[in-house]
Short mmCIF file of C-alpha atoms in Angstrom, two decimals:
data_model
loop_
_atom_site.label_atom_id
_atom_site.label_comp_id
_atom_site.label_asym_id
_atom_site.label_seq_id
_atom_site.Cartn_x
_atom_site.Cartn_y
_atom_site.Cartn_z
CA MET A 1 124.55 122.47 110.23
CA THR A 2 120.89 123.75 110.59
CA ALA A 3 118.10 121.66 109.96
CA GLU A 4 117.30 123.60 106.65
CA GLU A 5 120.77 122.95 105.57
CA THR A 6 120.53 119.28 106.31
CA ILE A 7 117.58 119.02 104.16
CA ARG A 8 118.82 121.07 101.45
CA ARG A 9 121.99 118.91 101.51
CA TYR A 10 119.98 115.69 101.27
CA TYR A 11 118.02 116.92 98.10
CA ALA A 12 121.27 118.23 96.59
CA ALA A 13 122.57 114.68 96.87
CA PHE A 14 119.32 113.38 95.59
CA ASN A 15 119.73 115.52 92.54
CA ALA A 16 123.28 114.51 92.01
CA ARG A 17 122.34 110.85 92.57
CA ASP A 18 125.02 110.66 95.49
CA TRP A 19 123.27 107.86 97.23
CA ALA A 20 126.04 107.65 99.74
CA GLY A 21 125.77 111.52 100.45
CA MET A 22 122.33 111.03 101.07
CA THR A 23 122.20 108.06 103.31
CA ALA A 24 125.33 109.99 105.46
CA LEU A 25 122.79 112.41 106.33
CA LEU A 26 120.53 109.74 108.32
CA THR A 27 120.76 108.37 111.59
CA GLU A 28 121.53 104.69 111.71
CA ASP A 29 118.06 103.67 112.67
CA VAL A 30 116.29 106.19 110.26
CA ALA A 31 112.55 105.63 109.98
CA HIS A 32 111.26 105.72 106.17
CA ASP A 33 107.61 106.08 105.57
CA VAL A 34 107.25 105.18 102.36
CA CYS A 35 104.21 106.77 100.24
CA GLN A 36 101.39 104.46 100.05
CA GLY A 37 103.45 101.78 101.90
CA GLY A 38 104.66 100.99 105.35
CA ARG A 39 107.67 102.09 107.28
CA GLU A 40 111.02 100.91 106.65
CA THR A 41 113.95 101.23 109.63
CA GLY A 42 117.47 101.65 109.27
CA ARG A 43 120.15 103.15 106.84
CA ALA A 44 120.60 99.94 105.24
CA ALA A 45 116.79 99.47 104.28
CA PHE A 46 116.88 103.02 102.98
CA ALA A 47 119.86 102.32 100.77
CA LYS A 48 117.94 99.26 99.44
CA PHE A 49 115.03 101.25 98.68
CA LEU A 50 117.19 104.00 96.74
CA ALA A 51 118.80 101.12 94.74
CA HIS A 52 115.49 100.04 93.66
CA MET A 53 114.34 103.53 92.91
CA ASP A 54 117.57 104.33 91.01
CA ARG A 55 116.76 101.16 88.75
CA CYS A 56 113.39 102.09 87.91
CA TYR A 57 113.19 105.79 88.08
CA ARG A 58 115.45 108.93 87.16
CA GLU A 59 114.17 111.85 88.91
CA THR A 60 115.09 115.58 89.97
CA VAL A 61 113.91 117.85 92.52
CA ARG A 62 113.04 121.43 91.57
CA ASP A 63 111.45 124.34 93.26
CA LEU A 64 112.44 123.14 96.76
CA VAL A 65 110.78 124.93 99.61
CA VAL A 66 111.86 124.05 103.16
CA MET A 67 110.04 124.95 106.35
CA THR A 68 111.61 124.13 109.78
CA ALA A 69 110.56 124.00 113.58
CA ALA A 70 112.02 126.47 115.59
CA ASP A 71 114.00 123.82 117.66
CA GLY A 72 115.50 122.45 114.44
CA ALA A 73 113.63 118.88 115.28
CA ARG A 74 111.30 118.78 112.57
CA ALA A 75 111.25 120.08 108.96
CA ALA A 76 109.05 119.81 106.02
CA ALA A 77 109.69 120.21 102.34
CA GLU A 78 107.48 120.71 99.19
CA PHE A 79 108.86 120.41 95.60
CA GLU A 80 108.17 119.50 92.17
CA LEU A 81 109.70 116.14 91.22
CA ASP A 82 110.52 115.45 87.50
CA GLY A 83 110.86 112.00 86.46
CA GLU A 84 111.38 109.27 83.80
CA TYR A 85 110.07 105.79 84.48
CA LEU A 86 112.88 103.59 83.26
CA ALA A 87 112.12 99.91 84.32
CA THR A 88 108.54 98.37 85.18
CA ASP A 89 108.12 98.61 89.08
CA GLY A 90 105.98 95.60 90.23
CA PRO A 91 102.47 95.88 89.67
CA HIS A 92 102.43 99.45 87.76
CA PRO A 93 102.04 99.80 84.37
CA PRO A 94 104.89 98.94 81.90
CA ALA A 95 107.78 101.38 82.05
CA ARG A 96 108.57 102.84 78.58
CA GLY A 97 110.42 106.17 79.27
CA GLN A 98 107.36 107.92 80.30
CA ARG A 99 108.07 111.53 81.63
CA TYR A 100 106.16 112.73 84.79
CA THR A 101 106.08 115.83 87.16
CA LEU A 102 104.73 115.46 90.88
CA ARG A 103 104.15 117.82 93.64
CA VAL A 104 105.69 116.25 96.83
CA GLY A 105 105.38 116.84 100.48
CA ALA A 106 107.88 115.29 102.76
CA PHE A 107 108.21 115.63 106.49
CA PHE A 108 111.36 115.16 108.53
CA ASP A 109 112.61 114.43 112.26
CA LEU A 110 115.93 115.38 112.97
CA ALA A 111 118.38 114.50 115.88
CA ASP A 112 121.84 115.41 116.19
CA GLY A 113 122.08 117.26 113.02
CA LYS A 114 120.99 113.87 111.11
CA ILE A 115 117.53 112.63 109.52
CA ALA A 116 115.90 110.32 111.80
CA ARG A 117 112.62 110.09 110.17
CA VAL A 118 111.55 110.80 106.42
CA SER A 119 107.82 110.56 105.12
CA ASN A 120 107.18 111.62 101.55
CA HIS A 121 103.53 112.05 99.98
CA TYR A 122 102.42 112.53 96.59
CA ASN A 123 99.18 111.80 94.51
CA VAL A 124 99.77 108.12 93.31
CA LYS A 125 96.68 108.63 91.07
CA ALA A 126 98.43 111.63 89.32
CA TRP A 127 101.49 109.52 88.80
CA LEU A 128 99.68 106.49 87.35
CA ASP A 129 97.66 108.95 84.89
CA GLN A 130 100.87 109.90 83.38
CA VAL A 131 102.50 106.80 82.84
CA ARG A 132 99.51 104.98 81.63
#
């Protein structure tokens, strides 16, 4: 599977809410750089992150564009993220089913056909403005 195919399968699994399918595309020691947060390491930590996100948000990726390095070791994706804020998440405003749309950039390292690093970036202020 090419780097582009791996990234497209990752987001297809995301849209299908197939968390096992998503994590199967990750290396065991995947590095996950959380937007505006720290780095988490490992598939188990990523699965825990997904469970938290699934409780608080319902999101769908659309207009996905994937770019890959010639050697397939790195990739980037840009997309629109349509979401609904379902349950209050920590210090953020109370959830009342607010809908939002964000432009997201994601960066990946790939090794042996799997994702070894994922780093997501979006404008947190834009999200806060939409859910307040």
